[in-house]
PDB file of C-alpha atoms in Angstrom:
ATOM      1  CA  UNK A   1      87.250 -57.441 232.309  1.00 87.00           C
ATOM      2  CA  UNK A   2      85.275 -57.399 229.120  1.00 90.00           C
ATOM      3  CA  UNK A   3      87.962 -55.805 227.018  1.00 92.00           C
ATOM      4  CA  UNK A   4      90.195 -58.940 227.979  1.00 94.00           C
ATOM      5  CA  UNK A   5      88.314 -60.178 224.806  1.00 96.00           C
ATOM      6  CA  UNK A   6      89.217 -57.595 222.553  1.00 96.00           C
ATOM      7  CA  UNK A   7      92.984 -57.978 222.936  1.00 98.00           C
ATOM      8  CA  UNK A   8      95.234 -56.946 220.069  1.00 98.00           C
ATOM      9  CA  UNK A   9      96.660 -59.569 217.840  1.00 97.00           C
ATOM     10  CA  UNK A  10      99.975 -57.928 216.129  1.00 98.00           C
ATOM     11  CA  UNK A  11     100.180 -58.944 212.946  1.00 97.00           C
ATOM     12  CA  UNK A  12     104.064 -57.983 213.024  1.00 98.00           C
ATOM     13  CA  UNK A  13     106.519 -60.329 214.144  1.00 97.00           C
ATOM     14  CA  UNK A  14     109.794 -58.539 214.779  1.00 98.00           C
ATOM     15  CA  UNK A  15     110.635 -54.557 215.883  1.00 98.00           C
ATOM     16  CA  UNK A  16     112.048 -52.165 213.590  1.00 98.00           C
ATOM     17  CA  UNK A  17     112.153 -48.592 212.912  1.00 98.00           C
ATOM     18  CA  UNK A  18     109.014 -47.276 212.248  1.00 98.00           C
ATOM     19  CA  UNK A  19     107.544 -43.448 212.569  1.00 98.00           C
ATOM     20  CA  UNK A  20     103.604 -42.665 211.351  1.00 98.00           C
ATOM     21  CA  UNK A  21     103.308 -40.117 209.020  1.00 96.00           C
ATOM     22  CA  UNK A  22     101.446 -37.152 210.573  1.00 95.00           C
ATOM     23  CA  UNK A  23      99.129 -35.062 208.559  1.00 91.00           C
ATOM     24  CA  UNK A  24      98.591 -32.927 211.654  1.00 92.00           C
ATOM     25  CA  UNK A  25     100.851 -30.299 213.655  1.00 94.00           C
ATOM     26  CA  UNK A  26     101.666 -30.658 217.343  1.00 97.00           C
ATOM     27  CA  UNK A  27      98.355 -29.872 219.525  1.00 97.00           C
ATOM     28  CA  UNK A  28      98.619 -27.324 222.436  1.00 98.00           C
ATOM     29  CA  UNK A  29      95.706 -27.995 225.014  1.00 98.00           C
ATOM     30  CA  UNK A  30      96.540 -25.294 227.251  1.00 97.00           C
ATOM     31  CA  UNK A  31      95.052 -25.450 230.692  1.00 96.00           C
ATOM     32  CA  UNK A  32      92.018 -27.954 229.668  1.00 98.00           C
ATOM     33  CA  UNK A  33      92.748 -31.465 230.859  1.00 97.00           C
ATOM     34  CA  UNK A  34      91.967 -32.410 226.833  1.00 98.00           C
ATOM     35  CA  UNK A  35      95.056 -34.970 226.832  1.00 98.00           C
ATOM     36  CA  UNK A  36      92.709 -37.837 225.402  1.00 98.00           C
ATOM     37  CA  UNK A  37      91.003 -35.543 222.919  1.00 98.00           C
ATOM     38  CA  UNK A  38      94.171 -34.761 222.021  1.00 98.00           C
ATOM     39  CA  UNK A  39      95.883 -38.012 221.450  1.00 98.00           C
ATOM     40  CA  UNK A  40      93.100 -39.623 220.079  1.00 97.00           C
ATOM     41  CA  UNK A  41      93.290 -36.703 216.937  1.00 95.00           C
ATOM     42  CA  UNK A  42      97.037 -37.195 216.839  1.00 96.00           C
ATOM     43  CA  UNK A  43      96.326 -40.733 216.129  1.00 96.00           C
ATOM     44  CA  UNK A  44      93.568 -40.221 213.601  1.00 94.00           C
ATOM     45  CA  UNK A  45      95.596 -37.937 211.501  1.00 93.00           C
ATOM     46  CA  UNK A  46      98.612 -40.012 211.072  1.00 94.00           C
ATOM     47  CA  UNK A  47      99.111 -42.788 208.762  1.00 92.00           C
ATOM     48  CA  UNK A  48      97.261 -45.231 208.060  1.00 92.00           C
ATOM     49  CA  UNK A  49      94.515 -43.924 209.611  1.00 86.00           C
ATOM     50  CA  UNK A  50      94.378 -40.269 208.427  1.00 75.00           C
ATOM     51  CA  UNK A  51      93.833 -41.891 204.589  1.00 65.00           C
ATOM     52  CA  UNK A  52      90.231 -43.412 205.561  1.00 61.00           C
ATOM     53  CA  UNK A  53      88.723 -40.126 207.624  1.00 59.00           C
ATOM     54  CA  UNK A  54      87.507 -39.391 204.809  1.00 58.00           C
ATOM     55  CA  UNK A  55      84.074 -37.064 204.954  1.00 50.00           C
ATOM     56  CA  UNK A  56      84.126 -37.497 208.993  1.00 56.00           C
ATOM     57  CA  UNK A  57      87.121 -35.228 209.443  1.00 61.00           C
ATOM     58  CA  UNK A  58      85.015 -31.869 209.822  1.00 65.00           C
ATOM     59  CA  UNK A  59      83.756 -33.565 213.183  1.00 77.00           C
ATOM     60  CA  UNK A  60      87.690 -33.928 214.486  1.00 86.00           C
ATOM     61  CA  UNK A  61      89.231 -31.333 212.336  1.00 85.00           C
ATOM     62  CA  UNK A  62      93.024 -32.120 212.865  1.00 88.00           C
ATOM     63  CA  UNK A  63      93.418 -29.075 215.060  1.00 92.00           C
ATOM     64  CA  UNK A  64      92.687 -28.031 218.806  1.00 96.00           C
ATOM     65  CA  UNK A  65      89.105 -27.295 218.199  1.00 94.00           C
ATOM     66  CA  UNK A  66      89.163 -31.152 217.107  1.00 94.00           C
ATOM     67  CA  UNK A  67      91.045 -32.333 219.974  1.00 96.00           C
ATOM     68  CA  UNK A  68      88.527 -30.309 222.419  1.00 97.00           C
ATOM     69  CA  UNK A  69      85.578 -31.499 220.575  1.00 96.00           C
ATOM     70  CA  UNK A  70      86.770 -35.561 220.589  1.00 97.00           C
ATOM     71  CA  UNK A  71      87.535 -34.690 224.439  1.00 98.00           C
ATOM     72  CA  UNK A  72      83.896 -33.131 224.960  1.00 98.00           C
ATOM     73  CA  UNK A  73      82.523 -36.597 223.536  1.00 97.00           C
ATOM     74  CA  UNK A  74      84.613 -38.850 225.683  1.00 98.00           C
ATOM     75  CA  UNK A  75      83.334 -37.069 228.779  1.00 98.00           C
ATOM     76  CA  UNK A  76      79.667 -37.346 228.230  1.00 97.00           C
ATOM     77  CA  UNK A  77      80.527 -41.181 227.605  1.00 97.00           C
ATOM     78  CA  UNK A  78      83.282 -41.794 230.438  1.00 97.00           C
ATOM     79  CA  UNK A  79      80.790 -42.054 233.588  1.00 94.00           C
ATOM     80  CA  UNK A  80      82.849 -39.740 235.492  1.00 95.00           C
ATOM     81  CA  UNK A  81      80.857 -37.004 237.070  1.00 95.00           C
ATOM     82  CA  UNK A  82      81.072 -34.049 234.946  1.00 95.00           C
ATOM     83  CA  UNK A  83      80.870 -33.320 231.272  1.00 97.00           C
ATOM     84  CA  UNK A  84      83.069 -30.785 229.418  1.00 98.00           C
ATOM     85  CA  UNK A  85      81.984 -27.974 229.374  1.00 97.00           C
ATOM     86  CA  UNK A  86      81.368 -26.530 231.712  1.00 97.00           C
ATOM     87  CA  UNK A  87      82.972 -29.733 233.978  1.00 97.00           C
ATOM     88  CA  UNK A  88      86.722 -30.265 232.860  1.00 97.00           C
ATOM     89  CA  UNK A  89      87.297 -33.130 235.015  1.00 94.00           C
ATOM     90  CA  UNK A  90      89.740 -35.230 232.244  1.00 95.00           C
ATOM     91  CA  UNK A  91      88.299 -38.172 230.863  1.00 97.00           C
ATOM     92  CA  UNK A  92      90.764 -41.813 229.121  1.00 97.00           C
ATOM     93  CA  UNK A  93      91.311 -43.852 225.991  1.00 97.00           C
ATOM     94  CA  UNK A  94      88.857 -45.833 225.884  1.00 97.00           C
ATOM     95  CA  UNK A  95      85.740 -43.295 225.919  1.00 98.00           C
ATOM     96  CA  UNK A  96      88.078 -41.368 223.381  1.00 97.00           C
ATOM     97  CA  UNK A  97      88.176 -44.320 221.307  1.00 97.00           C
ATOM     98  CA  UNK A  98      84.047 -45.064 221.724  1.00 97.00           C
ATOM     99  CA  UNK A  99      83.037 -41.749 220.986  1.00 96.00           C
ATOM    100  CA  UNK A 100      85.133 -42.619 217.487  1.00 94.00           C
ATOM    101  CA  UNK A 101      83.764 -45.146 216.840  1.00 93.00           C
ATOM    102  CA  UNK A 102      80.087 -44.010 217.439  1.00 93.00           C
ATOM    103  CA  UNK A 103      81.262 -41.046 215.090  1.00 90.00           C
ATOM    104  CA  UNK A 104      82.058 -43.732 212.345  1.00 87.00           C
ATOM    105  CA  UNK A 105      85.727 -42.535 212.059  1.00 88.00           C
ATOM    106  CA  UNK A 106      87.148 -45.994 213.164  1.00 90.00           C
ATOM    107  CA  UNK A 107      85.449 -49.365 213.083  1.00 90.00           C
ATOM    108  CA  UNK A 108      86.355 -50.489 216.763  1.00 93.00           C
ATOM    109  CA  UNK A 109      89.206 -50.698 219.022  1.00 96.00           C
ATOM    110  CA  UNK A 110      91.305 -53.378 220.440  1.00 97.00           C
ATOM    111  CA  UNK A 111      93.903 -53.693 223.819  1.00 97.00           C
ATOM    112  CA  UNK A 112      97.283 -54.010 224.345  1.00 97.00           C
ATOM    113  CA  UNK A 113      97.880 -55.857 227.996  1.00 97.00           C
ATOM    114  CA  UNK A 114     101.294 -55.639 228.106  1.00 97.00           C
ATOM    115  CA  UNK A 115     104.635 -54.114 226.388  1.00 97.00           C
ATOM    116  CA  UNK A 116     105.332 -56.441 223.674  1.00 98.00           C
ATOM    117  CA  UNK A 117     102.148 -56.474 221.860  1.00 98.00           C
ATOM    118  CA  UNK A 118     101.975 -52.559 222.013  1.00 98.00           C
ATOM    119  CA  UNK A 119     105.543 -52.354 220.617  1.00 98.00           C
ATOM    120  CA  UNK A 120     104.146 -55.008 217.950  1.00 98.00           C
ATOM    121  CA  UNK A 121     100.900 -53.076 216.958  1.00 98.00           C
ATOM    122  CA  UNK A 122     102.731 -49.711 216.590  1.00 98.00           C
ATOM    123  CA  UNK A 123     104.624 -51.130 213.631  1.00 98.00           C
ATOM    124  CA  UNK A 124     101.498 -51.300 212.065  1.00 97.00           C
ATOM    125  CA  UNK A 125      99.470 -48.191 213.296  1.00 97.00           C
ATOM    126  CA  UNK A 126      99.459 -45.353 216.012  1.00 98.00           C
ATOM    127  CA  UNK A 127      98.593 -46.365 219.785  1.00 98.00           C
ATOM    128  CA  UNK A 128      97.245 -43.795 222.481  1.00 98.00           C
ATOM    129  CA  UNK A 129      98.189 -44.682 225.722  1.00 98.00           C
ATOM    130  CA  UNK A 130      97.133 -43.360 229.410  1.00 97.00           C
ATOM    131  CA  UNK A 131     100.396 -43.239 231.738  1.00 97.00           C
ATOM    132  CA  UNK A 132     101.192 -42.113 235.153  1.00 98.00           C
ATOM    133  CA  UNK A 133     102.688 -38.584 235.129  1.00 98.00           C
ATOM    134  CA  UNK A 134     105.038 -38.229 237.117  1.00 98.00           C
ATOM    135  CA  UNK A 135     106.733 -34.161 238.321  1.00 98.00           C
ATOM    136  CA  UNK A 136     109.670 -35.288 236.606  1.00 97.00           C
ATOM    137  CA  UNK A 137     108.414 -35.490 233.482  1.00 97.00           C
ATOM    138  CA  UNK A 138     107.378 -32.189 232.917  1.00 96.00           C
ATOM    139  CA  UNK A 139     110.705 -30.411 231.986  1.00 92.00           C
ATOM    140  CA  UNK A 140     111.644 -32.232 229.110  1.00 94.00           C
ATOM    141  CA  UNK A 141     114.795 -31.697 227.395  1.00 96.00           C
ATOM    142  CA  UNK A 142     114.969 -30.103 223.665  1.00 97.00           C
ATOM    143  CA  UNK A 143     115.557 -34.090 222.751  1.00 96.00           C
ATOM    144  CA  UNK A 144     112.322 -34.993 224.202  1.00 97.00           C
ATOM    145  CA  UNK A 145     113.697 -37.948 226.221  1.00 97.00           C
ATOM    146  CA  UNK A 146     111.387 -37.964 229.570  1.00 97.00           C
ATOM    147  CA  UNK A 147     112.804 -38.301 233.148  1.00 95.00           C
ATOM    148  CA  UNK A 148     110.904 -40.850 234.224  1.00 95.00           C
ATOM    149  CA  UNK A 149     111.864 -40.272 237.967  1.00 96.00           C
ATOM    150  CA  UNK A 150     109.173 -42.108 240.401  1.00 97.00           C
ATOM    151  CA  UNK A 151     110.227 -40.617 243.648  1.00 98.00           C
ATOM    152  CA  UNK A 152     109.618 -37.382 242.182  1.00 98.00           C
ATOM    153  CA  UNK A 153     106.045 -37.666 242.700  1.00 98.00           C
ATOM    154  CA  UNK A 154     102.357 -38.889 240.635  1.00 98.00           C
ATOM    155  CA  UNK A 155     101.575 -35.162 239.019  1.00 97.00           C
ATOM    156  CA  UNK A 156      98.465 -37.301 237.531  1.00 97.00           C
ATOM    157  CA  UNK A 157      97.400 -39.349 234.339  1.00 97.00           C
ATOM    158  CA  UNK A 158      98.537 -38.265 230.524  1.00 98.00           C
ATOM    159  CA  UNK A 159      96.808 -39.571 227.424  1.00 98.00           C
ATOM    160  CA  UNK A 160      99.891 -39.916 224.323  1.00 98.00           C
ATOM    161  CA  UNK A 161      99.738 -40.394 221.060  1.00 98.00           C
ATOM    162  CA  UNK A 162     102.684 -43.355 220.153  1.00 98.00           C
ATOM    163  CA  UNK A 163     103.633 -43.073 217.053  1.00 98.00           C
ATOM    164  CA  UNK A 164     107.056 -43.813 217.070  1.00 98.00           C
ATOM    165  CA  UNK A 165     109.559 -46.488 217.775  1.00 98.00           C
ATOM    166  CA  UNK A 166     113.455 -46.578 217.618  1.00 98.00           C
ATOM    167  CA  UNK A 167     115.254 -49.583 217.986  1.00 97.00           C
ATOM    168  CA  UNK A 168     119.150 -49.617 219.121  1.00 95.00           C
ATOM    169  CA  UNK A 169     120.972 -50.452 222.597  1.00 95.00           C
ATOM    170  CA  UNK A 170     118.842 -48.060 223.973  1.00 95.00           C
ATOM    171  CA  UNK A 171     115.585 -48.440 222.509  1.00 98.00           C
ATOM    172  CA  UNK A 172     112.313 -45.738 222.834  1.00 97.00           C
ATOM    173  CA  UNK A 173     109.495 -44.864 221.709  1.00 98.00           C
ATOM    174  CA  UNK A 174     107.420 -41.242 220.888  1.00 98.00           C
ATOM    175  CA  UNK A 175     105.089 -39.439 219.734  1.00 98.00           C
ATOM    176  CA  UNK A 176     103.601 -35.862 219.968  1.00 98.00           C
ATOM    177  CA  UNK A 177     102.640 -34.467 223.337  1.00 98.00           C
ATOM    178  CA  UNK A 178      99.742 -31.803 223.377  1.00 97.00           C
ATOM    179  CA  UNK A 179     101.494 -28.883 225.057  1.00 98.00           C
ATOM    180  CA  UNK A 180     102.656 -27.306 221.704  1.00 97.00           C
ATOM    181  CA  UNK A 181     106.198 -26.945 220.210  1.00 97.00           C
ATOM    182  CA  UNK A 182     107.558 -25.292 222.633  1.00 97.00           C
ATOM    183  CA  UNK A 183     108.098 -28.500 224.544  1.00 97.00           C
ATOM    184  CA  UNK A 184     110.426 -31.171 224.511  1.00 97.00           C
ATOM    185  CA  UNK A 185     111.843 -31.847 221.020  1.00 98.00           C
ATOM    186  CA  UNK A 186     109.312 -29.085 219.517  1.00 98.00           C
ATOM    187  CA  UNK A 187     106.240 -30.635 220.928  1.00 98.00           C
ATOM    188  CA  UNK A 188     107.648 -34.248 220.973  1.00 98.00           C
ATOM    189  CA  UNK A 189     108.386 -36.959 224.115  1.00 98.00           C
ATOM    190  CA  UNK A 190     110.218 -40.063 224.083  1.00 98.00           C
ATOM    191  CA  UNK A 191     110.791 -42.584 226.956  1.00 97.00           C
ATOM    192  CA  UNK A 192     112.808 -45.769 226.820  1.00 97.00           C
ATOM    193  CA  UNK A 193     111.289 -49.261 226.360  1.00 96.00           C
ATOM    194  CA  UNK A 194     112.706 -49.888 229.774  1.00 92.00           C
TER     195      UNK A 194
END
């Protein structure tokens, strides 16, 4: 309930094209559930975020060990039981985006509550995002686009980076995953706004 007063306010008023620049490759976590730790570095090292790291980036270096690291923080913040390591019980967004900010790499954080005011605030900047995963969307096609198939089953939760958005009769969004390039559209998802 509290972060109902730290909603985003999109300072764009229409959708167009827009992809992030990344100064970062596409993260492979492995086995570790370091999905958050991952997305949140995705996010930091892409435009226009990337240009004010700054002298924090040796604590996130823009690789796995960066990824793992942010992850590590966000579990000993999350009040989950556990704290990686030795625990690897996952962890979400929002301690990924407090242990950045107690690390001085971003000033704060703000909410999206619903579609159009993500869509909105990734013209501006990167979002990360925590999503059902469903079984379906684990074979991705070499074009990245996800089958989003409910019946298929809840595999879990994902943390993404969004860092991309692609406006047509079928519009989608994307971003990197963290399960290297071997995956999807070498390392990249997209789902449709729908």
């Amino acid at each position: 309930p509290r972060s109902r007063a730290y909603a985003v306010q999109p300072t764009a008023t229409t959708l167009t094209a827009v992809r992030h620049t990344a100064h970062i490759g596409v993260l492979d976590q492995g086995q570790l559930g370091s999905c958050t730790g991952n997305a949140g570095v995705g996010a930091i090292y892409r435009e226009p975020f990337d240009n004010a790291l700054g002298s924090y980036s040796w604590l996130y270096l823009s690789d796995e060990s960066g990824a793992v690291n942010l992850y590590s923080a966000a579990t000993k913040l999350d009040g989950y039981p556990g704290d990686y390591p030795p625990d690897d019980t996952g962890s979400d967004g929002l301690s990924v985006a407090k242990a950045l900010k107690a690390a001085g790499i971003i000033s704060g954080y703000l909410h999206a509550f619903d579609l159009p005011s993500a869509l909105l605030q990734l013209m501006t900047t990167p979002l990360i995002t925590g999503i059902t995963w469903y079984n379906s969307m684990f074979d991705a096609p070499a074009s990245g686009l996800l089958n989003v198939d409910t019946s298929s089953g809840v595999a879990g939760g994902h943390e993404l980076c969004v860092d991309e958005y692609v406006p047509g009769a079928l519009p989608h969004v994307g971003g990197p995953n963290s399960w290297g390039t071997g995956w999807g559209d070498e390392g990249r998802w997209y789902m449709t706004v729908d």
